[in-house]
PDB file of C-alpha atoms in Angstrom:
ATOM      1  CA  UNK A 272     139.221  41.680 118.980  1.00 49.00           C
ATOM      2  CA  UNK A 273     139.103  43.800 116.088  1.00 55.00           C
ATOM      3  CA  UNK A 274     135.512  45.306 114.771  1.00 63.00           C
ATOM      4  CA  UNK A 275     134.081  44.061 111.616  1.00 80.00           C
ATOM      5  CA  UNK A 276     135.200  46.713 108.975  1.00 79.00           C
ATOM      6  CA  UNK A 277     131.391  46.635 107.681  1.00 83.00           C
ATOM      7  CA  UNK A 278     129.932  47.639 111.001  1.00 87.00           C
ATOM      8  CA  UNK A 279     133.138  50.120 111.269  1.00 90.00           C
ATOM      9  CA  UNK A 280     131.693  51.663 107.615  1.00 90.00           C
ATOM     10  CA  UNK A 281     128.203  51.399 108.776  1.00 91.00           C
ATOM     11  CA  UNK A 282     128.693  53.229 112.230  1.00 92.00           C
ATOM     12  CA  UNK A 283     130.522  56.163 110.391  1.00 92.00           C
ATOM     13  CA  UNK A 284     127.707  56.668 107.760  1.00 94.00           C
ATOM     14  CA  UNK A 285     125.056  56.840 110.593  1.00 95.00           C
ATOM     15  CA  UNK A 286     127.473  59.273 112.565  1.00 95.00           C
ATOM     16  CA  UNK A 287     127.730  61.605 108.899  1.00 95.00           C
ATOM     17  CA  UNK A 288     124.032  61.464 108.712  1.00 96.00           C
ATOM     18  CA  UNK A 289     123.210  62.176 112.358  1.00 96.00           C
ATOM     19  CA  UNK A 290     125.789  65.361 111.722  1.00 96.00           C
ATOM     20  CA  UNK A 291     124.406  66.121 108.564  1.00 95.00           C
ATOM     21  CA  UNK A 292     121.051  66.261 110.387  1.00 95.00           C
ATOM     22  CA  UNK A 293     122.054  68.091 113.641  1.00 96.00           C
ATOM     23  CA  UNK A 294     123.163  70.778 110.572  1.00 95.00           C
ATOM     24  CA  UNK A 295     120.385  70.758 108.450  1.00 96.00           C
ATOM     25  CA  UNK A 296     118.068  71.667 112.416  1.00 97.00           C
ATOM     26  CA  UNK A 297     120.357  74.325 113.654  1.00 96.00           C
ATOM     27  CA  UNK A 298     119.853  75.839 109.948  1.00 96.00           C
ATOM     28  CA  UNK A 299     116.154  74.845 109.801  1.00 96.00           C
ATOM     29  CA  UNK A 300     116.152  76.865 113.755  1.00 96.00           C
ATOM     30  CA  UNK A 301     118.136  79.610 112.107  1.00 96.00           C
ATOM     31  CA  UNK A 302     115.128  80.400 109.473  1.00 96.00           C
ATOM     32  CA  UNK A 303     112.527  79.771 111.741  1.00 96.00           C
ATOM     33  CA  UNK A 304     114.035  82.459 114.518  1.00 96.00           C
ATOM     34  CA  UNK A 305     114.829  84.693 111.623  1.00 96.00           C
ATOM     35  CA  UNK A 306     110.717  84.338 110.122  1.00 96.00           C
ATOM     36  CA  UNK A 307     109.623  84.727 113.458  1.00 96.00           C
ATOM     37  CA  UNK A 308     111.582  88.046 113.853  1.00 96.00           C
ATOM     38  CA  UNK A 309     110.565  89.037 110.547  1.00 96.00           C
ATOM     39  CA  UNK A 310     107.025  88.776 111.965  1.00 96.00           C
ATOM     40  CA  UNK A 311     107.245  90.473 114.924  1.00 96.00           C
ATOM     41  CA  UNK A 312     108.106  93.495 112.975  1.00 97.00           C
ATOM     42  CA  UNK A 313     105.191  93.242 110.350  1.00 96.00           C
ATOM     43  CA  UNK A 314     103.424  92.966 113.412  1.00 97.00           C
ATOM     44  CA  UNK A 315     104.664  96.014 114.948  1.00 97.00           C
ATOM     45  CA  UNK A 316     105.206  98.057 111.496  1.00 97.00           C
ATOM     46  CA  UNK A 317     100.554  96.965 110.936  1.00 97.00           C
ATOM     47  CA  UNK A 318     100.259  98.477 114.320  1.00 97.00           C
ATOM     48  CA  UNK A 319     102.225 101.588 114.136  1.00 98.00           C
ATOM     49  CA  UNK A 320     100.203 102.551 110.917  1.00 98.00           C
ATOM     50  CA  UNK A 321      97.070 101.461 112.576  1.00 98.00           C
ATOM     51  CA  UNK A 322      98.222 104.203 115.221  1.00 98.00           C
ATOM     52  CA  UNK A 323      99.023 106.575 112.504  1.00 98.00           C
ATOM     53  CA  UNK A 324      95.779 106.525 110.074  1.00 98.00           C
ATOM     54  CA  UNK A 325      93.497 106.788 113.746  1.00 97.00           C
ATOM     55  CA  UNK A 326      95.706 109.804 114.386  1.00 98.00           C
ATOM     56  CA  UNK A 327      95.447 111.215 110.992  1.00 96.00           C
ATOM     57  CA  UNK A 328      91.286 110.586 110.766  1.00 95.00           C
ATOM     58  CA  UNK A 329      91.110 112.454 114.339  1.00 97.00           C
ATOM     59  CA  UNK A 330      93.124 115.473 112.656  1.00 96.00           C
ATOM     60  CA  UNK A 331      90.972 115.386 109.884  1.00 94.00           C
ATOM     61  CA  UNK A 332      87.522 115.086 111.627  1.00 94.00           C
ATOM     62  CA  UNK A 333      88.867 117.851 114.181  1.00 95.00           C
ATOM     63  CA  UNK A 334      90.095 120.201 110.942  1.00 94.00           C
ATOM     64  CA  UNK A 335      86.740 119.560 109.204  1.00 92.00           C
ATOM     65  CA  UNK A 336      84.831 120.406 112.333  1.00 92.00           C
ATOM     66  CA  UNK A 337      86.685 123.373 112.709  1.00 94.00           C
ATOM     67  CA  UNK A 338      86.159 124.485 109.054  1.00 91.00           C
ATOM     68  CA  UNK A 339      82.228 124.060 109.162  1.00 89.00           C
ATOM     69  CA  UNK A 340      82.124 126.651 112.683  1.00 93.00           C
ATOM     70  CA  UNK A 341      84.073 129.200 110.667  1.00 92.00           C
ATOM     71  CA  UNK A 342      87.007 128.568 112.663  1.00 94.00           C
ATOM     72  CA  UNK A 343      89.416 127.343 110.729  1.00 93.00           C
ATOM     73  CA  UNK A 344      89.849 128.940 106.999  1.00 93.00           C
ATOM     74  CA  UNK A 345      91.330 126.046 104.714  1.00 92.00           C
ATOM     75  CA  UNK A 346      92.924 126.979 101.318  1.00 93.00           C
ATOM     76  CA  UNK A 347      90.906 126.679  98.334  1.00 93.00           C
ATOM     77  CA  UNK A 348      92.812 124.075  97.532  1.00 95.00           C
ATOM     78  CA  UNK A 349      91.037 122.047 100.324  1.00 93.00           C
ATOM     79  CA  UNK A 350      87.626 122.754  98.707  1.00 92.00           C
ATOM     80  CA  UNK A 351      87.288 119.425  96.347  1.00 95.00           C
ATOM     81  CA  UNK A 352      88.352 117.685  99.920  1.00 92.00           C
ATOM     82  CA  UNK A 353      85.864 119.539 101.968  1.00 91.00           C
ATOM     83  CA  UNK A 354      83.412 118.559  99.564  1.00 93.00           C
ATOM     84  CA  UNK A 355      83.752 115.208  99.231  1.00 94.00           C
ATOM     85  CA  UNK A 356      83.484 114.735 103.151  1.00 92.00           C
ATOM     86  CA  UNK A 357      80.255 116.399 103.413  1.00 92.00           C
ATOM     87  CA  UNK A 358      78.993 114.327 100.532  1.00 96.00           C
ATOM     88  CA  UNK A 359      79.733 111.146 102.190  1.00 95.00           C
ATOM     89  CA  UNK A 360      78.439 112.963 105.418  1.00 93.00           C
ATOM     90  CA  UNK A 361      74.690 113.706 104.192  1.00 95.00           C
ATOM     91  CA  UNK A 362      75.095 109.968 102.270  1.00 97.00           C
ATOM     92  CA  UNK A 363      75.479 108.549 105.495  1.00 96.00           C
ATOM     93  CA  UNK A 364      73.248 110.806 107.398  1.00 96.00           C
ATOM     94  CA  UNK A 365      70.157 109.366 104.712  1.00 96.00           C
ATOM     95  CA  UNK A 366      71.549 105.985 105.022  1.00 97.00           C
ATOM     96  CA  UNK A 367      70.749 106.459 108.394  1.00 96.00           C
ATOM     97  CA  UNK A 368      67.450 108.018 108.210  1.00 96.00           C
ATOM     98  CA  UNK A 369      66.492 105.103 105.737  1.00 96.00           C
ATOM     99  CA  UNK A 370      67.269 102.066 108.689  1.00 96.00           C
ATOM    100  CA  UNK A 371      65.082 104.079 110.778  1.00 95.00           C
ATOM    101  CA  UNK A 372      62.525 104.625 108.824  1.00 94.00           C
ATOM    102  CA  UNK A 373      62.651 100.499 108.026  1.00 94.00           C
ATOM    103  CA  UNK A 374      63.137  99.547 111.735  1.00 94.00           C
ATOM    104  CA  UNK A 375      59.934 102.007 112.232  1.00 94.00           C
ATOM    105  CA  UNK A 376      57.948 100.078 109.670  1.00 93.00           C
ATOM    106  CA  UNK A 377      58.704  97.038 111.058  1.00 92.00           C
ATOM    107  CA  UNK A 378      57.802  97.768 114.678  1.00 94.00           C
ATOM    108  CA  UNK A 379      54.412  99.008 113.366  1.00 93.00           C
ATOM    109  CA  UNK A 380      53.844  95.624 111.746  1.00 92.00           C
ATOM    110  CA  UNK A 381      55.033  93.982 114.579  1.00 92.00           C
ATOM    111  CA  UNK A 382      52.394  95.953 116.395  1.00 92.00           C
ATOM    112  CA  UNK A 383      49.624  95.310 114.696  1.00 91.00           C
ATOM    113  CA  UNK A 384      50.333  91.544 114.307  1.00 90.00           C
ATOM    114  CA  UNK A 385      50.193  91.253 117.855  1.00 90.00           C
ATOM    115  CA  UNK A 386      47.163  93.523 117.859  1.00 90.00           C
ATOM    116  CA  UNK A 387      45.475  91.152 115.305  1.00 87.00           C
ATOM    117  CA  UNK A 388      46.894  88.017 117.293  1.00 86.00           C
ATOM    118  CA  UNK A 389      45.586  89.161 120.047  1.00 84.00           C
ATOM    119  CA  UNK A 390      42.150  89.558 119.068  1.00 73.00           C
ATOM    120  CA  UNK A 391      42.223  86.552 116.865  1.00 56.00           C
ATOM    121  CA  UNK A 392      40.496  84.183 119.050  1.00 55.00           C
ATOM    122  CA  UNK A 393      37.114  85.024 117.508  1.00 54.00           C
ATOM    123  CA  UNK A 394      37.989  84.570 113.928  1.00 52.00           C
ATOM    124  CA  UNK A 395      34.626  84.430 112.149  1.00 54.00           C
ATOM    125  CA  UNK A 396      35.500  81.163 111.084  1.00 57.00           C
ATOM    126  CA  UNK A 397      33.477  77.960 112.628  1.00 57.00           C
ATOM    127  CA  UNK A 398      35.806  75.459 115.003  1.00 59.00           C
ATOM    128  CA  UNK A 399      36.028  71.730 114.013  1.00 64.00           C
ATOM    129  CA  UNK A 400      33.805  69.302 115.960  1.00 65.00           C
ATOM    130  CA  UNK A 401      34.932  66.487 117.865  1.00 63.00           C
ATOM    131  CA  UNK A 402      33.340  63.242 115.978  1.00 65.00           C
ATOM    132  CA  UNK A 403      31.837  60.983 118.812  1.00 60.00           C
TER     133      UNK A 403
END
């Protein structure tokens, strides 16, 4: 029997298009592996410099602490840098000063809301009667 020259032409299309597609995934798996690769090293190269500013703002806060004891003498170079950290220092030191004094505040209201709850059970005010 011979095969039908249609279903010949047929079969070999589906076989160039099941090739074509078996290409276009191992090239599509190519990218993919490649991305993935790619970020696995952002990730790495983000942690690394995570690793490096924390080690950095230890030196500095250790070189700073030094400086205020009198331990350490820093160029005078270093003086606009000094400066600015203390700034921020005493900014944050009022900042902090200023929740406390608002957490304070609102304790003592607290308090004397519950005080006044507490004795509010003799309000001065008459209670409703019960209509019979």
């Amino acid at each position: 029997m011979a095969a039908d020259p249609k279903q010949s032409e047929a079969l070999r299309q589906i076989q160039e298009a099941f090739q074509s597609a078996q290409s276009q995934m191992a090239q599509l798996r190519q990218q993919v592996e490649k991305h993935a690769e790619l970020a696995r090293a952002k990730t790495q190269n983000d942690f690394i410099q995570k690793e490096k500013e924390r080690a950095f703002r230890e030196l500095g806060e250790a070189v700073f602490k030094q400086a205020q004891k009198g331990k350490l003498e820093l160029p005078s170079t270093f003086a606009p840098l000094l400066k600015a950290v203390e700034q921020a220092q005493h900014k944050a030191e009022a900042q902090a000063r200023e929740i406390g004094d608002l957490l304070q505040e609102g304790e003592e209201t607290a308090q004397r809301l519950k005080q006044k709850n507490a004795g509010g059970s003799n309000s001065g005010v008459a209670s409703r009667t019960k209509k019979l």
